[in-house]
mmCIF file of C-alpha atoms in Angstrom:
data_model
loop_
_atom_site.group_PDB
_atom_site.id
_atom_site.type_symbol
_atom_site.label_atom_id
_atom_site.label_comp_id
_atom_site.label_asym_id
_atom_site.label_seq_id
_atom_site.Cartn_x
_atom_site.Cartn_y
_atom_site.Cartn_z
ATOM 1 C CA UNK D 141 -15.557 -27.131 -17.734
ATOM 2 C CA UNK D 142 -12.693 -27.900 -15.381
ATOM 3 C CA UNK D 143 -11.593 -24.277 -15.471
ATOM 4 C CA UNK D 144 -15.087 -23.134 -14.523
ATOM 5 C CA UNK D 145 -15.205 -25.577 -11.604
ATOM 6 C CA UNK D 146 -11.744 -24.516 -10.503
ATOM 7 C CA UNK D 147 -12.597 -20.778 -10.534
ATOM 8 C CA UNK D 148 -15.892 -21.396 -8.707
ATOM 9 C CA UNK D 149 -13.941 -23.087 -5.898
ATOM 10 C CA UNK D 150 -11.547 -20.165 -5.525
ATOM 11 C CA UNK D 151 -12.980 -17.762 -2.904
ATOM 12 C CA UNK D 152 -12.934 -13.967 -3.367
ATOM 13 C CA UNK D 153 -11.595 -13.536 0.104
ATOM 14 C CA UNK D 154 -10.600 -15.459 3.255
ATOM 15 C CA UNK D 155 -11.626 -14.732 6.805
ATOM 16 C CA UNK D 156 -8.747 -14.739 9.321
ATOM 17 C CA UNK D 157 -10.138 -15.920 12.659
ATOM 18 C CA UNK D 158 -7.372 -14.482 14.852
ATOM 19 C CA UNK D 159 -6.790 -16.617 17.955
ATOM 20 C CA UNK D 160 -9.682 -19.070 18.031
ATOM 21 C CA UNK D 161 -11.094 -19.655 21.501
ATOM 22 C CA UNK D 162 -9.750 -16.392 22.815
ATOM 23 C CA UNK D 163 -11.877 -13.959 20.801
ATOM 24 C CA UNK D 164 -13.080 -12.144 23.958
ATOM 25 C CA UNK D 165 -9.489 -11.461 25.021
ATOM 26 C CA UNK D 166 -8.339 -10.188 21.627
ATOM 27 C CA UNK D 167 -8.017 -6.621 22.753
ATOM 28 C CA UNK D 168 -5.852 -7.549 25.723
ATOM 29 C CA UNK D 169 -3.761 -9.982 23.695
ATOM 30 C CA UNK D 170 -3.189 -7.248 21.081
ATOM 31 C CA UNK D 171 -1.484 -4.865 23.623
ATOM 32 C CA UNK D 172 1.789 -6.870 24.049
ATOM 33 C CA UNK D 173 1.907 -7.549 20.302
ATOM 34 C CA UNK D 174 1.447 -3.840 19.572
ATOM 35 C CA UNK D 175 4.090 -2.875 22.088
ATOM 36 C CA UNK D 176 6.532 -5.397 20.669
ATOM 37 C CA UNK D 177 5.866 -4.173 17.139
ATOM 38 C CA UNK D 178 6.621 -0.561 18.146
ATOM 39 C CA UNK D 179 9.853 -1.656 19.830
ATOM 40 C CA UNK D 180 10.808 -3.659 16.750
ATOM 41 C CA UNK D 181 10.166 -0.821 14.295
ATOM 42 C CA UNK D 182 11.836 1.861 16.446
ATOM 43 C CA UNK D 183 14.779 -0.362 17.481
ATOM 44 C CA UNK D 184 15.552 -1.709 14.022
ATOM 45 C CA UNK D 185 15.105 1.695 12.316
ATOM 46 C CA UNK D 186 17.384 3.182 14.953
ATOM 47 C CA UNK D 187 20.007 0.524 14.270
ATOM 48 C CA UNK D 188 19.821 1.158 10.525
ATOM 49 C CA UNK D 189 20.136 4.903 11.027
ATOM 50 C CA UNK D 190 23.000 4.545 13.535
ATOM 51 C CA UNK D 191 25.021 2.216 11.307
ATOM 52 C CA UNK D 192 24.426 4.436 8.298
ATOM 53 C CA UNK D 193 25.598 7.605 10.042
ATOM 54 C CA UNK D 194 28.363 6.359 12.311
ATOM 55 C CA UNK D 195 31.622 5.735 10.431
ATOM 56 C CA UNK D 196 32.995 3.436 13.211
ATOM 57 C CA UNK D 197 30.197 1.032 12.357
ATOM 58 C CA UNK D 198 30.919 0.871 8.595
ATOM 59 C CA UNK D 199 32.172 -2.718 8.766
ATOM 60 C CA UNK D 200 30.897 -5.977 7.274
ATOM 61 C CA UNK D 201 29.446 -7.214 10.572
ATOM 62 C CA UNK D 202 27.223 -4.125 10.853
ATOM 63 C CA UNK D 203 26.271 -4.150 7.161
ATOM 64 C CA UNK D 204 24.884 -7.627 7.728
ATOM 65 C CA UNK D 205 23.143 -6.413 10.903
ATOM 66 C CA UNK D 206 21.550 -3.614 8.800
ATOM 67 C CA UNK D 207 20.188 -6.169 6.359
ATOM 68 C CA UNK D 208 18.913 -8.328 9.222
ATOM 69 C CA UNK D 209 17.130 -5.327 10.755
ATOM 70 C CA UNK D 210 15.528 -4.413 7.410
ATOM 71 C CA UNK D 211 14.354 -8.022 7.024
ATOM 72 C CA UNK D 212 12.897 -8.007 10.531
ATOM 73 C CA UNK D 213 10.957 -4.719 9.941
ATOM 74 C CA UNK D 214 9.523 -6.006 6.662
ATOM 75 C CA UNK D 215 8.578 -9.370 8.097
ATOM 76 C CA UNK D 216 6.719 -7.743 11.042
ATOM 77 C CA UNK D 217 5.008 -5.179 8.836
ATOM 78 C CA UNK D 218 3.562 -7.863 6.535
ATOM 79 C CA UNK D 219 1.582 -9.377 9.395
ATOM 80 C CA UNK D 220 1.235 -7.231 12.605
ATOM 81 C CA UNK D 221 -0.834 -4.281 11.231
ATOM 82 C CA UNK D 222 -3.331 -6.732 9.729
ATOM 83 C CA UNK D 223 -3.329 -8.734 12.920
ATOM 84 C CA UNK D 224 -4.055 -5.626 14.994
ATOM 85 C CA UNK D 225 -6.958 -4.759 12.671
ATOM 86 C CA UNK D 226 -8.409 -8.221 13.465
ATOM 87 C CA UNK D 227 -7.923 -7.805 17.222
ATOM 88 C CA UNK D 228 -9.140 -4.172 17.453
ATOM 89 C CA UNK D 229 -11.711 -3.630 14.689
ATOM 90 C CA UNK D 230 -12.763 -7.198 13.850
ATOM 91 C CA UNK D 231 -11.636 -6.633 10.246
ATOM 92 C CA UNK D 232 -11.100 -10.289 9.362
ATOM 93 C CA UNK D 233 -11.528 -10.233 5.610
ATOM 94 C CA UNK D 234 -8.461 -10.573 3.344
ATOM 95 C CA UNK D 235 -8.669 -10.943 -0.426
ATOM 96 C CA UNK D 236 -7.533 -14.237 -1.934
ATOM 97 C CA UNK D 237 -4.641 -12.627 -3.863
ATOM 98 C CA UNK D 238 -3.716 -10.477 -0.879
ATOM 99 C CA UNK D 239 -3.592 -13.601 1.262
ATOM 100 C CA UNK D 240 -1.307 -15.324 -1.200
ATOM 101 C CA UNK D 241 0.897 -12.199 -1.279
ATOM 102 C CA UNK D 242 1.078 -12.068 2.496
ATOM 103 C CA UNK D 243 1.941 -15.804 2.626
ATOM 104 C CA UNK D 244 4.701 -15.256 0.063
ATOM 105 C CA UNK D 245 6.272 -12.332 1.951
ATOM 106 C CA UNK D 246 6.063 -14.003 5.346
ATOM 107 C CA UNK D 247 7.846 -17.133 4.206
ATOM 108 C CA UNK D 248 10.299 -15.297 1.894
ATOM 109 C CA UNK D 249 11.531 -12.967 4.651
ATOM 110 C CA UNK D 250 11.553 -15.782 7.224
ATOM 111 C CA UNK D 251 13.902 -17.697 4.949
ATOM 112 C CA UNK D 252 15.920 -14.525 4.285
ATOM 113 C CA UNK D 253 16.323 -13.952 8.011
ATOM 114 C CA UNK D 254 17.732 -17.466 8.407
ATOM 115 C CA UNK D 255 20.115 -16.778 5.504
ATOM 116 C CA UNK D 256 21.262 -13.520 7.092
ATOM 117 C CA UNK D 257 22.105 -15.305 10.347
ATOM 118 C CA UNK D 258 24.122 -17.790 8.333
ATOM 119 C CA UNK D 259 26.027 -14.965 6.571
ATOM 120 C CA UNK D 260 26.696 -13.257 9.936
ATOM 121 C CA UNK D 261 28.127 -16.567 11.253
ATOM 122 C CA UNK D 262 30.445 -16.714 8.211
ATOM 123 C CA UNK D 263 31.396 -13.038 8.938
ATOM 124 C CA UNK D 264 32.374 -13.990 12.498
ATOM 125 C CA UNK D 265 34.365 -16.988 11.173
ATOM 126 C CA UNK D 266 36.390 -14.779 8.809
ATOM 127 C CA UNK D 267 36.874 -12.072 11.464
ATOM 128 C CA UNK D 268 38.265 -14.514 14.081
ATOM 129 C CA UNK D 269 40.048 -17.114 11.905
ATOM 130 C CA UNK D 270 41.412 -14.689 9.300
ATOM 131 C CA UNK D 271 41.598 -11.268 11.080
ATOM 132 C CA UNK D 272 44.316 -9.799 8.856
ATOM 133 C CA UNK D 273 42.369 -10.627 5.680
ATOM 134 C CA UNK D 274 38.949 -9.706 7.010
ATOM 135 C CA UNK D 275 38.680 -6.412 5.064
ATOM 136 C CA UNK D 276 39.944 -7.929 1.847
ATOM 137 C CA UNK D 277 37.726 -11.038 1.930
ATOM 138 C CA UNK D 278 34.488 -9.346 2.960
ATOM 139 C CA UNK D 279 34.484 -6.388 0.612
ATOM 140 C CA UNK D 280 31.308 -4.388 -0.079
ATOM 141 C CA UNK D 281 30.694 -6.150 -3.460
ATOM 142 C CA UNK D 282 31.062 -9.531 -1.753
ATOM 143 C CA UNK D 283 28.602 -8.527 0.894
ATOM 144 C CA UNK D 284 26.129 -7.219 -1.644
ATOM 145 C CA UNK D 285 26.333 -10.354 -3.822
ATOM 146 C CA UNK D 286 26.053 -12.753 -0.825
ATOM 147 C CA UNK D 287 22.984 -10.843 0.499
ATOM 148 C CA UNK D 288 21.332 -10.700 -2.929
ATOM 149 C CA UNK D 289 21.982 -14.448 -3.448
ATOM 150 C CA UNK D 290 20.424 -15.169 -0.079
ATOM 151 C CA UNK D 291 17.316 -13.169 -0.922
ATOM 152 C CA UNK D 292 16.944 -14.671 -4.365
ATOM 153 C CA UNK D 293 17.331 -18.169 -2.892
ATOM 154 C CA UNK D 294 14.400 -17.406 -0.584
ATOM 155 C CA UNK D 295 12.265 -16.105 -3.470
ATOM 156 C CA UNK D 296 13.081 -19.154 -5.629
ATOM 157 C CA UNK D 297 12.112 -21.611 -2.894
ATOM 158 C CA UNK D 298 9.005 -19.801 -1.647
ATOM 159 C CA UNK D 299 7.470 -18.734 -4.937
ATOM 160 C CA UNK D 300 6.101 -22.266 -5.665
ATOM 161 C CA UNK D 301 4.082 -22.019 -2.393
ATOM 162 C CA UNK D 302 1.797 -19.468 -4.028
ATOM 163 C CA UNK D 303 1.166 -21.641 -7.131
ATOM 164 C CA UNK D 304 0.682 -24.825 -5.059
ATOM 165 C CA UNK D 305 -1.835 -23.025 -2.823
ATOM 166 C CA UNK D 306 -3.593 -21.247 -5.696
ATOM 167 C CA UNK D 307 -4.333 -24.470 -7.563
ATOM 168 C CA UNK D 308 -6.209 -25.990 -4.611
ATOM 169 C CA UNK D 309 -10.068 -26.062 -4.563
ATOM 170 C CA UNK D 310 -11.621 -24.423 -1.502
ATOM 171 C CA UNK D 311 -15.013 -26.059 -0.987
ATOM 172 C CA UNK D 312 -14.843 -26.261 2.836
ATOM 173 C CA UNK D 313 -15.408 -22.548 3.296
ATOM 174 C CA UNK D 314 -12.993 -19.666 3.605
ATOM 175 C CA UNK D 315 -12.398 -19.413 7.361
ATOM 176 C CA UNK D 316 -8.680 -19.625 8.195
ATOM 177 C CA UNK D 317 -8.068 -20.407 11.956
ATOM 178 C CA UNK D 318 -5.019 -18.110 12.138
ATOM 179 C CA UNK D 319 -4.113 -14.461 12.544
ATOM 180 C CA UNK D 320 -2.269 -14.308 9.188
ATOM 181 C CA UNK D 321 -1.970 -16.284 5.967
ATOM 182 C CA UNK D 322 0.421 -19.110 6.667
ATOM 183 C CA UNK D 323 1.045 -21.700 3.924
ATOM 184 C CA UNK D 324 -0.259 -24.822 5.713
ATOM 185 C CA UNK D 325 -3.032 -22.963 7.491
ATOM 186 C CA UNK D 326 -4.457 -21.899 4.116
ATOM 187 C CA UNK D 327 -3.814 -25.302 2.452
ATOM 188 C CA UNK D 328 -5.589 -27.216 5.246
ATOM 189 C CA UNK D 329 -8.947 -25.595 4.594
ATOM 190 C CA UNK D 330 -8.872 -26.862 1.041
ATOM 191 C CA UNK D 331 -10.805 -29.935 0.074
ATOM 192 C CA UNK D 332 -8.095 -30.977 -2.388
ATOM 193 C CA UNK D 333 -4.999 -33.087 -1.954
ATOM 194 C CA UNK D 334 -2.454 -31.043 0.084
ATOM 195 C CA UNK D 335 0.121 -33.784 0.276
ATOM 196 C CA UNK D 336 2.333 -32.026 -2.344
ATOM 197 C CA UNK D 337 2.116 -28.798 -0.267
ATOM 198 C CA UNK D 338 3.088 -30.580 2.935
ATOM 199 C CA UNK D 339 5.948 -32.417 1.327
ATOM 200 C CA UNK D 340 7.290 -29.371 -0.438
ATOM 201 C CA UNK D 341 7.011 -27.290 2.780
ATOM 202 C CA UNK D 342 9.002 -29.898 4.638
ATOM 203 C CA UNK D 343 11.543 -30.036 1.843
ATOM 204 C CA UNK D 344 12.071 -26.240 1.868
ATOM 205 C CA UNK D 345 12.411 -26.203 5.616
ATOM 206 C CA UNK D 346 15.050 -28.988 5.440
ATOM 207 C CA UNK D 347 16.998 -27.527 2.524
ATOM 208 C CA UNK D 348 16.976 -23.880 3.636
ATOM 209 C CA UNK D 349 17.073 -24.127 7.465
ATOM 210 C CA UNK D 350 19.190 -27.292 7.558
ATOM 211 C CA UNK D 351 21.773 -25.794 5.173
ATOM 212 C CA UNK D 352 21.894 -22.531 7.168
ATOM 213 C CA UNK D 353 22.199 -24.319 10.498
ATOM 214 C CA UNK D 354 24.849 -26.621 9.064
ATOM 215 C CA UNK D 355 26.919 -23.545 7.965
ATOM 216 C CA UNK D 356 26.400 -21.877 11.346
ATOM 217 C CA UNK D 357 27.452 -24.990 13.164
ATOM 218 C CA UNK D 358 30.617 -25.447 11.059
ATOM 219 C CA UNK D 359 31.476 -21.777 11.395
ATOM 220 C CA UNK D 360 31.245 -21.852 15.184
ATOM 221 C CA UNK D 361 33.127 -25.116 15.370
ATOM 222 C CA UNK D 362 36.032 -23.503 13.519
ATOM 223 C CA UNK D 363 35.691 -20.368 15.642
ATOM 224 C CA UNK D 364 35.831 -22.417 18.817
ATOM 225 C CA UNK D 365 38.988 -24.184 17.644
ATOM 226 C CA UNK D 366 40.620 -20.934 16.715
ATOM 227 C CA UNK D 367 39.697 -19.287 20.005
ATOM 228 C CA UNK D 368 40.914 -22.297 22.120
ATOM 229 C CA UNK D 369 44.273 -22.070 20.389
ATOM 230 C CA UNK D 370 44.843 -18.509 21.558
ATOM 231 C CA UNK D 371 47.503 -18.354 24.310
ATOM 232 C CA UNK D 372 45.879 -15.626 26.473
ATOM 233 C CA UNK D 373 42.621 -16.206 28.379
ATOM 234 C CA UNK D 374 41.848 -12.488 27.919
ATOM 235 C CA UNK D 375 42.344 -12.838 24.140
ATOM 236 C CA UNK D 376 40.044 -15.877 24.117
ATOM 237 C CA UNK D 377 37.368 -13.982 26.046
ATOM 238 C CA UNK D 378 37.703 -10.910 23.834
ATOM 239 C CA UNK D 379 37.503 -12.953 20.604
ATOM 240 C CA UNK D 380 34.497 -14.974 21.617
ATOM 241 C CA UNK D 381 32.641 -11.978 23.112
ATOM 242 C CA UNK D 382 32.290 -10.626 19.573
ATOM 243 C CA UNK D 383 30.053 -13.650 18.858
ATOM 244 C CA UNK D 384 27.693 -13.447 21.869
ATOM 245 C CA UNK D 385 25.197 -11.087 20.231
ATOM 246 C CA UNK D 386 24.965 -13.305 17.161
ATOM 247 C CA UNK D 387 24.551 -16.484 19.273
ATOM 248 C CA UNK D 388 21.685 -14.773 21.164
ATOM 249 C CA UNK D 389 20.085 -13.798 17.862
ATOM 250 C CA UNK D 390 20.332 -17.430 16.627
ATOM 251 C CA UNK D 391 18.666 -18.771 19.794
ATOM 252 C CA UNK D 392 15.891 -16.081 19.648
ATOM 253 C CA UNK D 393 15.171 -16.901 16.000
ATOM 254 C CA UNK D 394 15.427 -20.668 15.746
ATOM 255 C CA UNK D 395 13.895 -21.836 19.103
ATOM 256 C CA UNK D 396 10.384 -20.342 18.401
ATOM 257 C CA UNK D 397 10.694 -21.305 14.733
ATOM 258 C CA UNK D 398 11.396 -24.928 15.511
ATOM 259 C CA UNK D 399 8.698 -25.059 18.169
ATOM 260 C CA UNK D 400 6.182 -23.620 15.670
ATOM 261 C CA UNK D 401 7.324 -25.978 12.891
ATOM 262 C CA UNK D 402 7.188 -29.206 14.878
ATOM 263 C CA UNK D 403 3.998 -28.466 16.877
ATOM 264 C CA UNK D 404 2.260 -27.505 13.612
ATOM 265 C CA UNK D 405 3.047 -30.898 12.081
ATOM 266 C CA UNK D 406 3.352 -33.273 15.004
ATOM 267 C CA UNK D 407 1.606 -31.690 17.988
ATOM 268 C CA UNK D 408 -1.730 -30.740 16.403
ATOM 269 C CA UNK D 409 -3.703 -33.002 18.739
ATOM 270 C CA UNK D 410 -1.727 -32.531 21.928
ATOM 271 C CA UNK D 411 -1.153 -28.700 22.121
ATOM 272 C CA UNK D 412 -4.153 -26.332 22.231
ATOM 273 C CA UNK D 413 -4.787 -24.476 18.978
ATOM 274 C CA UNK D 414 -4.541 -20.997 20.561
ATOM 275 C CA UNK D 415 -1.019 -21.891 21.795
ATOM 276 C CA UNK D 416 -0.093 -22.706 18.154
ATOM 277 C CA UNK D 417 -1.334 -19.295 16.985
ATOM 278 C CA UNK D 418 0.338 -17.288 19.819
ATOM 279 C CA UNK D 419 3.664 -19.038 19.217
ATOM 280 C CA UNK D 420 3.363 -18.525 15.448
ATOM 281 C CA UNK D 421 2.871 -14.733 16.050
ATOM 282 C CA UNK D 422 5.700 -14.568 18.505
ATOM 283 C CA UNK D 423 8.000 -16.476 16.158
ATOM 284 C CA UNK D 424 7.659 -13.538 13.692
ATOM 285 C CA UNK D 425 7.761 -10.773 16.309
ATOM 286 C CA UNK D 426 10.260 -11.913 18.944
ATOM 287 C CA UNK D 427 13.494 -11.820 16.856
ATOM 288 C CA UNK D 428 12.599 -8.387 15.450
ATOM 289 C CA UNK D 429 11.895 -7.067 18.939
ATOM 290 C CA UNK D 430 14.892 -8.622 20.743
ATOM 291 C CA UNK D 431 17.670 -8.292 18.108
ATOM 292 C CA UNK D 432 18.115 -4.493 18.475
ATOM 293 C CA UNK D 433 18.075 -4.825 22.279
ATOM 294 C CA UNK D 434 20.561 -7.695 22.263
ATOM 295 C CA UNK D 435 22.959 -5.951 19.837
ATOM 296 C CA UNK D 436 22.542 -2.675 21.707
ATOM 297 C CA UNK D 437 23.449 -4.225 25.057
ATOM 298 C CA UNK D 438 25.997 -6.837 23.988
ATOM 299 C CA UNK D 439 27.933 -4.928 21.298
ATOM 300 C CA UNK D 440 30.322 -2.377 22.657
ATOM 301 C CA UNK D 441 30.662 -0.341 19.489
ATOM 302 C CA UNK D 442 26.859 0.039 19.104
ATOM 303 C CA UNK D 443 26.464 0.823 22.798
ATOM 304 C CA UNK D 444 29.123 3.520 22.638
ATOM 305 C CA UNK D 445 27.612 4.932 19.476
ATOM 306 C CA UNK D 446 24.136 5.108 21.047
ATOM 307 C CA UNK D 447 25.592 6.936 24.110
ATOM 308 C CA UNK D 448 27.510 9.241 21.880
ATOM 309 C CA UNK D 449 24.434 9.996 19.739
ATOM 310 C CA UNK D 450 22.148 10.821 22.683
ATOM 311 C CA UNK D 451 24.843 12.762 24.588
ATOM 312 C CA UNK D 452 25.649 14.879 21.513
ATOM 313 C CA UNK D 453 29.352 14.016 21.921
ATOM 314 C CA UNK D 454 31.531 16.188 19.695
ATOM 315 C CA UNK D 455 34.769 14.403 20.545
ATOM 316 C CA UNK D 456 35.603 13.769 16.844
ATOM 317 C CA UNK D 457 35.463 17.512 16.110
ATOM 318 C CA UNK D 458 37.632 18.242 19.163
ATOM 319 C CA UNK D 459 40.154 15.672 18.106
ATOM 320 C CA UNK D 460 40.403 17.177 14.607
ATOM 321 C CA UNK D 461 40.850 20.658 15.968
ATOM 322 C CA UNK D 462 43.485 19.358 18.408
ATOM 323 C CA UNK D 463 45.377 17.758 15.534
ATOM 324 C CA UNK D 464 45.305 21.018 13.546
ATOM 325 C CA UNK D 465 46.630 22.957 16.497
ATOM 326 C CA UNK D 466 49.479 20.540 16.860
#
């Protein structure tokens, strides 16, 4: 009997409402999101291609950047195409299982992105504090194992979200006031007890993000100490300049994430709902859009590789021929 009641309270599909209160402006709102998505896909795919084909970029720092770019592309693609279908074609239906799958991938790759930023901070720590052992500490197997462990950690923490959400009875309807399936947005339309969902969501945020931020903070504290001990001002500037791109990526990722997290839990009655949804969308799109631009502008090796690629520079071939002639 209980199983019959439970199954009858599980909807076949949900309806994603987009940005509630701004339905008439959906088409106009979609334009910057579409533009940002195109920049994110082209920019991150370009970075992955460039790092894969340019031997000068075959270093641990750029391997981690490749994984970050792949994470960003996947994270955007799980939400933005569906979001644009809502804005452009009013296709708001999403199957119950598809919604759970989207929720799982969104939170898994969000946690993975945080983990990648943490690994990149550790990479900068080793590069600056142990430069002579950099290549021997961060070998390809170590990078692969650390990245896999970060991804599996995300899966292990996020997988319970799907079971906690699936068990809930949905007797208040199936309208989700959001543009994609977010864990608490789905849980809040349930008529069941969502306290476990809220507590577990807070626990995951504290364990995953707090651990990553702690590691990033410790890494940069040690980096700052090492840089300040350098005798030359030029050496200090050169050493710390290798971290500027990563620091920008941290700010771009964590500031919208924290704003979204705290307003969702503590500012529900003070901040308009459409602001919540817009920030939640930007929090997924902004890092993916800005990271390729930041790394392209701030990182000398990537900037030079881009110029070399588009100018069709054959300097490497000329150098080889010159060596043979000598």
